[in-house]
Amino acid sequence: MTLRQITGKIADAAGLTQKQAALLISVFEEKIIQALQKGHSCSLPGFGTFSIKIRKERTGFLPSLGKKVLLPAGRKIHFRPAQEIKNHLKKAGL
């Protein structure tokens, strides 16, 4: 689904205009990003948890150059779906 489709479905389900639904999504994204920037995880019961994971320095391979390179340590965003989401997907055969 595209952002426009999701916005439309939220607007229809909640009785909002497209603009209001788009604002809701925008604020939702912003608040999750702010929590992650402060080093906090963001848990949404029944949906999942967003967190920051530390990635260690490691060696990678660049096929275009045909050689190994050192990939620096860094941070990445991690999402862990809630068991409820996993169960729904399992029932749907996914």
CSV table of N, CA and C in Angstrom, one decimal:
chain,number,residue,atom,x,y,z
A,1,MET,N,0.8,-1.2,0.0
A,1,MET,CA,0.0,0.0,0.0
A,1,MET,C,0.9,1.2,0.0
A,2,THR,N,0.4,2.3,-0.6
A,2,THR,CA,1.1,3.5,-0.7
A,2,THR,C,0.6,4.4,0.5
A,3,LEU,N,1.4,5.5,0.8
A,3,LEU,CA,1.0,6.4,1.8
A,3,LEU,C,-0.4,7.0,1.6
A,4,ARG,N,-0.6,7.3,0.3
A,4,ARG,CA,-1.9,7.9,-0.1
A,4,ARG,C,-3.1,6.9,0.2
A,5,GLN,N,-2.9,5.6,-0.1
A,5,GLN,CA,-3.9,4.6,0.2
A,5,GLN,C,-4.1,4.4,1.7
A,6,ILE,N,-3.0,4.4,2.5
A,6,ILE,CA,-3.1,4.3,3.9
A,6,ILE,C,-3.9,5.5,4.5
A,7,THR,N,-3.5,6.7,4.0
A,7,THR,CA,-4.2,7.9,4.5
A,7,THR,C,-5.6,7.8,4.2
A,8,GLY,N,-6.0,7.4,3.0
A,8,GLY,CA,-7.4,7.3,2.6
A,8,GLY,C,-8.2,6.3,3.5
A,9,LYS,N,-7.6,5.2,3.8
A,9,LYS,CA,-8.2,4.2,4.7
A,9,LYS,C,-8.4,4.7,6.1
A,10,ILE,N,-7.4,5.4,6.6
A,10,ILE,CA,-7.5,6.0,8.0
A,10,ILE,C,-8.6,7.0,8.0
A,11,ALA,N,-8.6,7.9,7.0
A,11,ALA,CA,-9.6,8.9,6.9
A,11,ALA,C,-11.0,8.3,6.9
A,12,ASP,N,-11.2,7.3,6.1
A,12,ASP,CA,-12.5,6.7,6.0
A,12,ASP,C,-12.9,6.0,7.3
A,13,ALA,N,-12.0,5.3,7.9
A,13,ALA,CA,-12.3,4.5,9.2
A,13,ALA,C,-12.5,5.4,10.4
A,14,ALA,N,-11.8,6.6,10.4
A,14,ALA,CA,-11.9,7.5,11.6
A,14,ALA,C,-12.8,8.7,11.3
A,15,GLY,N,-13.4,8.8,10.1
A,15,GLY,CA,-14.3,9.9,9.8
A,15,GLY,C,-13.5,11.2,9.7
A,16,LEU,N,-12.3,11.1,9.2
A,16,LEU,CA,-11.4,12.3,9.1
A,16,LEU,C,-11.3,12.7,7.6
A,17,THR,N,-10.9,13.9,7.4
A,17,THR,CA,-10.6,14.3,6.0
A,17,THR,C,-9.2,13.7,5.7
A,18,GLN,N,-8.9,13.8,4.4
A,18,GLN,CA,-7.6,13.3,3.9
A,18,GLN,C,-6.4,14.1,4.6
A,19,LYS,N,-6.6,15.4,4.7
A,19,LYS,CA,-5.6,16.3,5.3
A,19,LYS,C,-5.4,15.9,6.8
A,20,GLN,N,-6.5,15.7,7.5
A,20,GLN,CA,-6.4,15.4,8.9
A,20,GLN,C,-5.7,14.0,9.1
A,21,ALA,N,-6.0,13.0,8.3
A,21,ALA,CA,-5.4,11.7,8.4
A,21,ALA,C,-3.9,11.8,8.0
A,22,ALA,N,-3.6,12.7,7.0
A,22,ALA,CA,-2.2,12.8,6.7
A,22,ALA,C,-1.4,13.5,7.8
A,23,LEU,N,-2.0,14.5,8.5
A,23,LEU,CA,-1.4,15.1,9.6
A,23,LEU,C,-1.2,14.1,10.8
A,24,LEU,N,-2.2,13.3,11.0
A,24,LEU,CA,-2.1,12.3,12.0
A,24,LEU,C,-0.9,11.3,11.8
A,25,ILE,N,-0.7,10.9,10.6
A,25,ILE,CA,0.4,10.0,10.2
A,25,ILE,C,1.7,10.8,10.4
A,26,SER,N,1.7,12.0,9.9
A,26,SER,CA,3.0,12.8,10.0
A,26,SER,C,3.4,13.0,11.5
A,27,VAL,N,2.4,13.3,12.4
A,27,VAL,CA,2.8,13.5,13.8
A,27,VAL,C,3.2,12.2,14.4
A,28,PHE,N,2.5,11.1,14.0
A,28,PHE,CA,2.9,9.8,14.5
A,28,PHE,C,4.3,9.5,14.2
A,29,GLU,N,4.7,9.7,12.9
A,29,GLU,CA,6.1,9.4,12.5
A,29,GLU,C,7.1,10.3,13.2
A,30,GLU,N,6.7,11.6,13.4
A,30,GLU,CA,7.6,12.5,14.0
A,30,GLU,C,7.9,12.1,15.5
A,31,LYS,N,6.8,11.7,16.2
A,31,LYS,CA,7.0,11.3,17.6
A,31,LYS,C,7.8,10.1,17.8
A,32,ILE,N,7.7,9.1,16.9
A,32,ILE,CA,8.5,7.9,16.9
A,32,ILE,C,10.0,8.3,16.7
A,33,ILE,N,10.2,9.1,15.7
A,33,ILE,CA,11.6,9.6,15.4
A,33,ILE,C,12.2,10.3,16.6
A,34,GLN,N,11.4,11.2,17.2
A,34,GLN,CA,11.9,11.9,18.3
A,34,GLN,C,12.3,11.0,19.5
A,35,ALA,N,11.5,10.0,19.7
A,35,ALA,CA,11.8,9.0,20.8
A,35,ALA,C,13.1,8.3,20.5
A,36,LEU,N,13.2,7.9,19.3
A,36,LEU,CA,14.4,7.1,18.9
A,36,LEU,C,15.7,8.0,18.9
A,37,GLN,N,15.5,9.3,18.6
A,37,GLN,CA,16.7,10.2,18.6
A,37,GLN,C,17.2,10.4,20.0
A,38,LYS,N,16.2,10.3,21.0
A,38,LYS,CA,16.6,10.5,22.4
A,38,LYS,C,17.1,9.2,23.0
A,39,GLY,N,17.1,8.1,22.2
A,39,GLY,CA,17.6,6.8,22.7
A,39,GLY,C,16.6,5.9,23.3
A,40,HIS,N,15.3,6.3,23.2
A,40,HIS,CA,14.2,5.5,23.8
A,40,HIS,C,13.7,4.6,22.7
A,41,SER,N,13.1,3.5,23.2
A,41,SER,CA,12.4,2.6,22.2
A,41,SER,C,10.9,3.1,22.3
A,42,CYS,N,10.2,2.7,21.3
A,42,CYS,CA,8.8,3.2,21.2
A,42,CYS,C,7.9,1.9,21.0
A,43,SER,N,7.2,1.6,22.0
A,43,SER,CA,6.4,0.4,22.0
A,43,SER,C,4.9,0.7,21.8
A,44,LEU,N,4.3,0.0,20.8
A,44,LEU,CA,2.9,0.2,20.5
A,44,LEU,C,2.2,-1.2,20.7
A,45,PRO,N,1.6,-1.4,21.8
A,45,PRO,CA,1.0,-2.7,22.2
A,45,PRO,C,0.1,-3.2,21.1
A,46,GLY,N,0.2,-4.4,20.7
A,46,GLY,CA,-0.6,-5.0,19.7
A,46,GLY,C,0.0,-4.8,18.3
A,47,PHE,N,1.0,-4.0,18.2
A,47,PHE,CA,1.6,-3.7,16.9
A,47,PHE,C,3.1,-4.0,16.8
A,48,GLY,N,3.9,-3.4,17.7
A,48,GLY,CA,5.3,-3.8,17.8
A,48,GLY,C,6.1,-2.7,18.5
A,49,THR,N,7.4,-2.9,18.4
A,49,THR,CA,8.3,-1.9,19.1
A,49,THR,C,9.4,-1.5,18.1
A,50,PHE,N,9.6,-0.2,18.1
A,50,PHE,CA,10.7,0.4,17.3
A,50,PHE,C,11.8,0.7,18.3
A,51,SER,N,13.1,0.4,17.9
A,51,SER,CA,14.2,0.7,18.8
A,51,SER,C,15.4,0.9,17.9
A,52,ILE,N,16.5,1.3,18.6
A,52,ILE,CA,17.8,1.5,17.9
A,52,ILE,C,18.7,0.4,18.3
A,53,LYS,N,19.3,-0.3,17.3
A,53,LYS,CA,20.3,-1.3,17.6
A,53,LYS,C,21.7,-0.8,17.2
A,54,ILE,N,22.7,-1.2,18.0
A,54,ILE,CA,24.0,-0.9,17.7
A,54,ILE,C,24.6,-2.0,16.8
A,55,ARG,N,25.2,-1.6,15.6
A,55,ARG,CA,25.8,-2.5,14.7
A,55,ARG,C,27.3,-2.5,14.9
A,56,LYS,N,27.9,-3.6,15.1
A,56,LYS,CA,29.4,-3.6,15.2
A,56,LYS,C,30.1,-3.4,13.9
A,57,GLU,N,31.3,-3.0,14.0
A,57,GLU,CA,32.2,-2.8,12.9
A,57,GLU,C,32.4,-4.2,12.3
A,58,ARG,N,32.4,-4.3,10.9
A,58,ARG,CA,32.5,-5.6,10.3
A,58,ARG,C,33.1,-5.4,8.9
A,59,THR,N,33.5,-6.6,8.4
A,59,THR,CA,34.0,-6.6,7.0
A,59,THR,C,32.9,-6.9,6.0
A,60,GLY,N,32.8,-6.2,5.0
A,60,GLY,CA,31.8,-6.5,3.9
A,60,GLY,C,32.5,-6.7,2.6
A,61,PHE,N,31.8,-7.0,1.6
A,61,PHE,CA,32.3,-7.3,0.3
A,61,PHE,C,31.6,-6.4,-0.7
A,62,LEU,N,32.3,-5.7,-1.6
A,62,LEU,CA,31.7,-4.9,-2.6
A,62,LEU,C,31.9,-5.6,-3.9
A,63,PRO,N,30.9,-6.2,-4.5
A,63,PRO,CA,31.0,-6.9,-5.8
A,63,PRO,C,31.5,-6.0,-6.9
A,64,SER,N,31.0,-4.8,-6.9
A,64,SER,CA,31.4,-3.8,-8.0
A,64,SER,C,32.9,-3.6,-8.0
A,65,LEU,N,33.6,-3.6,-6.8
A,65,LEU,CA,35.0,-3.4,-6.8
A,65,LEU,C,35.8,-4.7,-6.7
A,66,GLY,N,35.1,-5.8,-6.3
A,66,GLY,CA,35.7,-7.1,-6.1
A,66,GLY,C,36.6,-7.2,-5.0
A,67,LYS,N,36.3,-6.4,-3.9
A,67,LYS,CA,37.2,-6.5,-2.7
A,67,LYS,C,36.5,-6.3,-1.4
A,68,LYS,N,37.1,-6.7,-0.4
A,68,LYS,CA,36.5,-6.5,1.0
A,68,LYS,C,36.8,-5.1,1.5
A,69,VAL,N,35.8,-4.6,2.2
A,69,VAL,CA,35.9,-3.2,2.8
A,69,VAL,C,35.5,-3.3,4.2
A,70,LEU,N,36.0,-2.4,5.0
A,70,LEU,CA,35.6,-2.3,6.4
A,70,LEU,C,34.4,-1.4,6.6
A,71,LEU,N,33.3,-2.0,7.1
A,71,LEU,CA,32.1,-1.2,7.3
A,71,LEU,C,32.1,-0.8,8.8
A,72,PRO,N,32.0,0.5,9.0
A,72,PRO,CA,32.1,1.1,10.4
A,72,PRO,C,30.9,0.7,11.2
A,73,ALA,N,31.2,0.8,12.5
A,73,ALA,CA,30.1,0.5,13.5
A,73,ALA,C,29.0,1.6,13.3
A,74,GLY,N,27.8,1.4,13.7
A,74,GLY,CA,26.8,2.4,13.5
A,74,GLY,C,25.5,1.9,14.2
A,75,ARG,N,24.5,2.7,14.0
A,75,ARG,CA,23.2,2.4,14.6
A,75,ARG,C,22.2,2.2,13.5
A,76,LYS,N,21.2,1.4,13.8
A,76,LYS,CA,20.1,1.1,12.8
A,76,LYS,C,18.8,1.0,13.5
A,77,ILE,N,17.8,1.4,12.8
A,77,ILE,CA,16.4,1.3,13.4
A,77,ILE,C,16.0,-0.2,13.3
A,78,HIS,N,15.4,-0.7,14.3
A,78,HIS,CA,14.9,-2.0,14.4
A,78,HIS,C,13.4,-2.0,14.7
A,79,PHE,N,12.7,-2.9,14.1
A,79,PHE,CA,11.2,-3.0,14.4
A,79,PHE,C,11.0,-4.5,14.8
A,80,ARG,N,10.4,-4.7,15.9
A,80,ARG,CA,10.0,-6.0,16.3
A,80,ARG,C,8.5,-6.1,16.4
A,81,PRO,N,7.8,-6.8,15.5
A,81,PRO,CA,6.4,-6.9,15.5
A,81,PRO,C,5.9,-7.6,16.8
A,82,ALA,N,4.7,-7.2,17.2
A,82,ALA,CA,4.1,-7.8,18.4
A,82,ALA,C,3.6,-9.2,18.0
A,83,GLN,N,3.4,-10.1,19.0
A,83,GLN,CA,3.0,-11.4,18.8
A,83,GLN,C,1.6,-11.4,18.1
A,84,GLU,N,0.8,-10.5,18.4
A,84,GLU,CA,-0.6,-10.4,17.8
A,84,GLU,C,-0.5,-10.2,16.3
A,85,ILE,N,0.4,-9.3,15.8
A,85,ILE,CA,0.7,-9.1,14.4
A,85,ILE,C,1.2,-10.4,13.8
A,86,LYS,N,2.1,-11.1,14.4
A,86,LYS,CA,2.7,-12.3,13.9
A,86,LYS,C,1.6,-13.4,13.8
A,87,ASN,N,0.7,-13.4,14.7
A,87,ASN,CA,-0.4,-14.4,14.7
A,87,ASN,C,-1.4,-14.1,13.5
A,88,HIS,N,-1.7,-12.9,13.3
A,88,HIS,CA,-2.6,-12.5,12.2
A,88,HIS,C,-2.0,-12.9,10.9
A,89,LEU,N,-0.7,-12.6,10.7
A,89,LEU,CA,0.0,-12.9,9.5
A,89,LEU,C,0.1,-14.5,9.3
A,90,LYS,N,0.3,-15.2,10.4
A,90,LYS,CA,0.4,-16.6,10.3
A,90,LYS,C,-0.9,-17.2,9.8
A,91,LYS,N,-2.0,-16.7,10.4
A,91,LYS,CA,-3.4,-17.2,10.0
A,91,LYS,C,-3.7,-16.9,8.6
A,92,ALA,N,-3.1,-15.8,8.0
A,92,ALA,CA,-3.3,-15.4,6.7
A,92,ALA,C,-2.4,-16.2,5.7
A,93,GLY,N,-1.5,-17.0,6.3
A,93,GLY,CA,-0.6,-17.8,5.5
A,93,GLY,C,0.6,-17.1,5.0
A,94,LEU,N,1.0,-16.0,5.7
A,94,LEU,CA,2.2,-15.3,5.4
A,94,LEU,C,3.3,-15.5,6.3
